[in-house]
Coordinates of C-alpha atoms in Angstrom, one line a residue:
Chain A
E267 CA -10.8 -67.3 49.8
V268 CA -7.3 -66.8 48.6
Q269 CA -4.8 -69.4 49.9
L270 CA -1.1 -69.9 49.3
V271 CA 0.5 -73.0 50.8
E272 CA 4.2 -73.5 50.6
S273 CA 5.9 -76.9 51.0
G274 CA 9.3 -78.5 50.3
G275 CA 11.4 -77.0 53.1
G276 CA 13.8 -78.9 55.2
L277 CA 17.4 -79.5 56.3
V278 CA 20.0 -79.6 53.5
Q279 CA 23.7 -79.6 53.5
P280 CA 25.7 -76.7 52.1
G281 CA 26.1 -77.2 48.3
G282 CA 22.9 -79.2 48.2
S283 CA 19.6 -78.6 46.4
L284 CA 15.9 -78.2 47.4
R285 CA 12.7 -77.4 45.5
L286 CA 10.0 -75.4 47.1
S287 CA 6.4 -75.4 45.9
C288 CA 3.5 -73.0 46.5
A289 CA 0.0 -74.3 45.9
A290 CA -2.5 -71.5 45.1
S291 CA -6.3 -71.5 45.4
G292 CA -9.2 -69.1 45.6
F293 CA -8.2 -66.9 42.7
T294 CA -7.3 -67.1 39.0
F295 CA -3.6 -68.1 39.4
S296 CA -2.8 -67.6 35.7
S297 CA -3.7 -63.9 35.9
Y298 CA -1.2 -62.9 38.7
S299 CA 2.5 -62.4 38.9
M300 CA 4.1 -64.2 41.9
V301 CA 7.1 -63.7 44.1
W302 CA 9.3 -65.5 46.7
V303 CA 10.4 -63.6 49.8
R304 CA 12.6 -65.0 52.5
Q305 CA 13.3 -64.2 56.1
A306 CA 16.4 -65.4 57.9
P307 CA 15.9 -66.3 61.6
G308 CA 15.4 -63.1 63.6
K309 CA 16.1 -61.0 60.6
G310 CA 14.1 -58.9 58.1
L311 CA 12.3 -59.7 54.9
E312 CA 14.3 -60.1 51.6
W313 CA 12.8 -60.3 48.2
V314 CA 14.2 -63.3 46.3
S315 CA 12.5 -63.7 42.9
Y316 CA 9.6 -62.6 40.7
I317 CA 7.8 -64.3 37.8
S318 CA 5.1 -62.8 35.6
S319 CA 1.7 -64.4 35.0
S320 CA 2.9 -66.0 31.7
S321 CA 6.5 -66.7 32.9
S322 CA 7.7 -64.3 30.2
T323 CA 9.4 -62.0 32.8
I324 CA 11.6 -63.3 35.6
Y325 CA 13.8 -61.4 38.1
Y326 CA 16.2 -62.5 40.8
A327 CA 17.9 -60.8 43.7
D328 CA 21.7 -60.6 43.2
S329 CA 22.1 -62.9 46.2
V330 CA 20.5 -65.9 44.5
K331 CA 21.1 -65.2 40.8
G332 CA 22.6 -68.1 39.0
R333 CA 21.7 -70.5 41.9
F334 CA 17.9 -70.3 42.2
T335 CA 15.3 -70.8 39.4
I336 CA 11.7 -69.7 39.7
S337 CA 9.0 -71.3 37.6
R338 CA 5.2 -71.9 37.6
D339 CA 2.7 -74.3 36.2
N340 CA -0.6 -72.4 35.6
A341 CA -2.4 -75.7 34.8
K342 CA -1.5 -76.9 38.3
N343 CA -1.9 -73.5 40.1
S344 CA 1.5 -73.9 41.4
L345 CA 4.7 -71.8 41.9
Y346 CA 8.1 -73.3 42.4
L347 CA 11.6 -72.3 43.5
Q348 CA 14.5 -74.6 42.6
M349 CA 17.4 -73.8 44.9
N350 CA 20.9 -75.1 44.0
S351 CA 24.3 -74.6 45.5
L352 CA 22.7 -73.8 48.8
R353 CA 24.7 -71.8 51.4
D354 CA 24.4 -71.3 55.1
E355 CA 23.1 -67.8 54.5
D356 CA 20.2 -69.2 52.5
T357 CA 18.7 -70.5 55.8
A358 CA 15.3 -68.8 56.1
V359 CA 11.6 -69.1 56.1
Y360 CA 10.6 -68.8 52.4
Y361 CA 7.2 -67.2 51.7
C362 CA 5.4 -67.1 48.4
G363 CA 3.4 -64.0 47.7
R364 CA 0.9 -62.7 45.1
R365 CA 1.8 -59.5 43.4
D366 CA -1.2 -57.2 43.1
G367 CA -1.6 -54.7 40.3
Y368 CA 0.4 -52.1 42.3
N369 CA 3.8 -53.7 42.8
S370 CA 3.0 -54.8 46.3
F371 CA 2.1 -58.2 47.7
D372 CA -1.4 -58.7 48.8
Y373 CA -1.5 -62.3 49.9
W374 CA 1.2 -64.5 51.5
G375 CA 1.6 -68.1 52.4
Q376 CA 2.5 -69.3 55.9
G377 CA 6.1 -70.0 54.9
T378 CA 8.3 -73.0 54.7
L379 CA 11.6 -73.3 56.6
V380 CA 14.8 -74.1 54.8
T381 CA 17.8 -74.9 56.9
V382 CA 21.2 -75.2 55.3
S383 CA 23.7 -76.8 57.7
S384 CA 26.2 -79.6 57.9
Chain B
Q242 CA 21.5 -53.9 46.7
S243 CA 20.9 -52.9 50.3
A244 CA 17.9 -52.6 52.4
L245 CA 15.9 -49.4 53.0
T246 CA 16.6 -47.8 56.4
Q247 CA 14.0 -47.9 59.1
P248 CA 14.3 -47.1 62.9
R249 CA 14.9 -50.2 64.9
S250 CA 12.0 -49.5 67.2
V251 CA 9.3 -47.0 68.1
S252 CA 6.8 -47.0 71.0
G253 CA 3.7 -45.2 72.2
S254 CA 0.9 -45.5 74.6
P255 CA -2.6 -46.6 73.6
G256 CA -4.4 -43.8 71.7
Q257 CA -1.2 -42.1 70.8
S258 CA 0.3 -41.8 67.3
V259 CA 3.6 -43.2 66.1
T260 CA 5.4 -42.6 62.8
I261 CA 7.9 -45.0 61.1
S262 CA 10.3 -43.6 58.5
C263 CA 11.7 -45.5 55.5
T264 CA 14.7 -44.0 53.8
G265 CA 15.9 -45.1 50.4
T266 CA 17.3 -43.4 47.3
S267 CA 16.2 -41.8 44.1
S268 CA 16.5 -45.3 42.5
D269 CA 13.8 -46.8 44.7
V270 CA 11.6 -44.9 47.2
G271 CA 12.2 -41.5 45.4
G272 CA 11.8 -42.9 41.9
Y273 CA 8.6 -44.8 42.2
N274 CA 5.2 -44.4 43.9
H275 CA 5.2 -48.1 44.6
V276 CA 6.0 -48.1 48.4
S277 CA 4.1 -50.6 50.5
W278 CA 4.0 -51.4 54.2
Y279 CA 3.7 -54.8 55.9
Q280 CA 2.7 -55.7 59.4
Q281 CA 4.2 -58.9 60.8
H282 CA 3.2 -60.5 64.1
P283 CA 5.7 -63.1 65.6
G284 CA 5.6 -66.4 63.8
K285 CA 3.1 -65.1 61.2
A286 CA 3.2 -64.1 57.6
P287 CA 3.4 -60.5 56.7
K288 CA 0.2 -58.6 56.0
L289 CA -0.2 -55.7 53.5
M290 CA -1.2 -52.5 55.3
I291 CA -0.5 -49.8 52.7
Y292 CA 0.3 -49.9 49.0
D293 CA 1.2 -47.2 46.4
V294 CA 2.5 -45.0 49.2
S295 CA -0.8 -44.1 50.8
K296 CA -3.6 -46.5 49.7
R297 CA -5.2 -48.9 52.2
P298 CA -6.4 -52.4 51.2
S299 CA -9.9 -53.3 52.1
G300 CA -10.2 -54.2 55.8
V301 CA -7.2 -52.2 57.0
P302 CA -8.3 -49.7 59.6
D303 CA -8.0 -46.0 58.6
R304 CA -5.7 -45.5 61.7
F305 CA -3.0 -46.6 59.3
S306 CA -1.8 -44.0 56.8
G307 CA 1.2 -43.6 54.5
S308 CA 3.0 -40.7 52.8
K309 CA 6.2 -40.0 51.0
S310 CA 8.5 -37.0 50.6
G311 CA 11.6 -37.3 48.3
N312 CA 13.5 -40.5 49.2
T313 CA 11.7 -41.1 52.5
A314 CA 8.3 -42.8 53.0
S315 CA 6.4 -42.8 56.3
L316 CA 3.8 -45.0 58.0
T317 CA 1.7 -43.4 60.7
I318 CA -0.4 -45.3 63.1
S319 CA -3.0 -43.1 64.8
G320 CA -4.9 -44.1 67.9
L321 CA -2.4 -46.8 68.7
Q322 CA -4.0 -50.1 69.9
A323 CA -2.6 -53.1 71.7
E324 CA -3.0 -55.3 68.6
D325 CA -0.8 -52.9 66.6
E326 CA 2.3 -54.2 68.4
A327 CA 4.2 -55.9 65.7
D328 CA 7.1 -55.6 63.3
Y329 CA 6.6 -53.3 60.3
Y330 CA 8.5 -53.4 57.0
C331 CA 8.4 -50.9 54.2
C332 CA 9.0 -52.1 50.6
S333 CA 9.8 -50.3 47.4
Y334 CA 9.7 -51.4 43.8
A335 CA 13.1 -50.5 42.3
G336 CA 12.8 -51.4 38.6
G337 CA 13.0 -55.1 38.2
R338 CA 13.5 -55.8 41.9
W339 CA 12.0 -55.0 45.3
L340 CA 13.8 -53.7 48.4
F341 CA 12.5 -54.2 51.9
G342 CA 13.2 -52.0 54.8
T343 CA 15.3 -53.1 57.8
G344 CA 12.1 -53.4 59.9
T345 CA 10.7 -51.5 62.9
K346 CA 9.3 -53.0 66.1
V347 CA 6.3 -51.1 67.3
T348 CA 5.8 -51.4 71.1
V349 CA 2.5 -50.4 72.7
L350 CA 3.4 -49.2 76.2

């Protein structure tokens, strides 16, 4: 059974940093590209970042470019999102997702809440 | 970099059909056959319902169907059931990024 479990969320002050993790199991993690998608309270989904299976290709949404860094450790079956210079508008539930072979996301974690507030 | 446009809400009685539109541009919806649809119940993670415009993942009822014409994609739910009440989001690949729709709340009357 495919499982994605996010962790690392919490309360952080504006300008602060946080590192999210996503532990994957039930599939060959090193064969799949992965993404982070977020959802602000009461709002819609927003794609945040993408990383290819070998980390050779990385994309970011303009809203986080230069502040967030996506990475992965295939030996540990883990995906990460380093978030720096956090802003109020980064407050959201952050989901990790598996990209299938069709540019869609076939499995999602349960999400981890990041709250940026003073 | 803005979201794809969806109606805020649609509703229907059990057994009826509803259709949700998703309007983008030639740089996203119109430029790629990589439109997907996600169902999200309150407090839950999104679930993939349709990929590549009209394909259904294993386990998704055939009541759900997708199509696309030009810059607008559509999701149709036929034979509406109570458990279909949820938020639905379209998503389009746009060349090195993905754009989600604004979301549509489906209400089963």
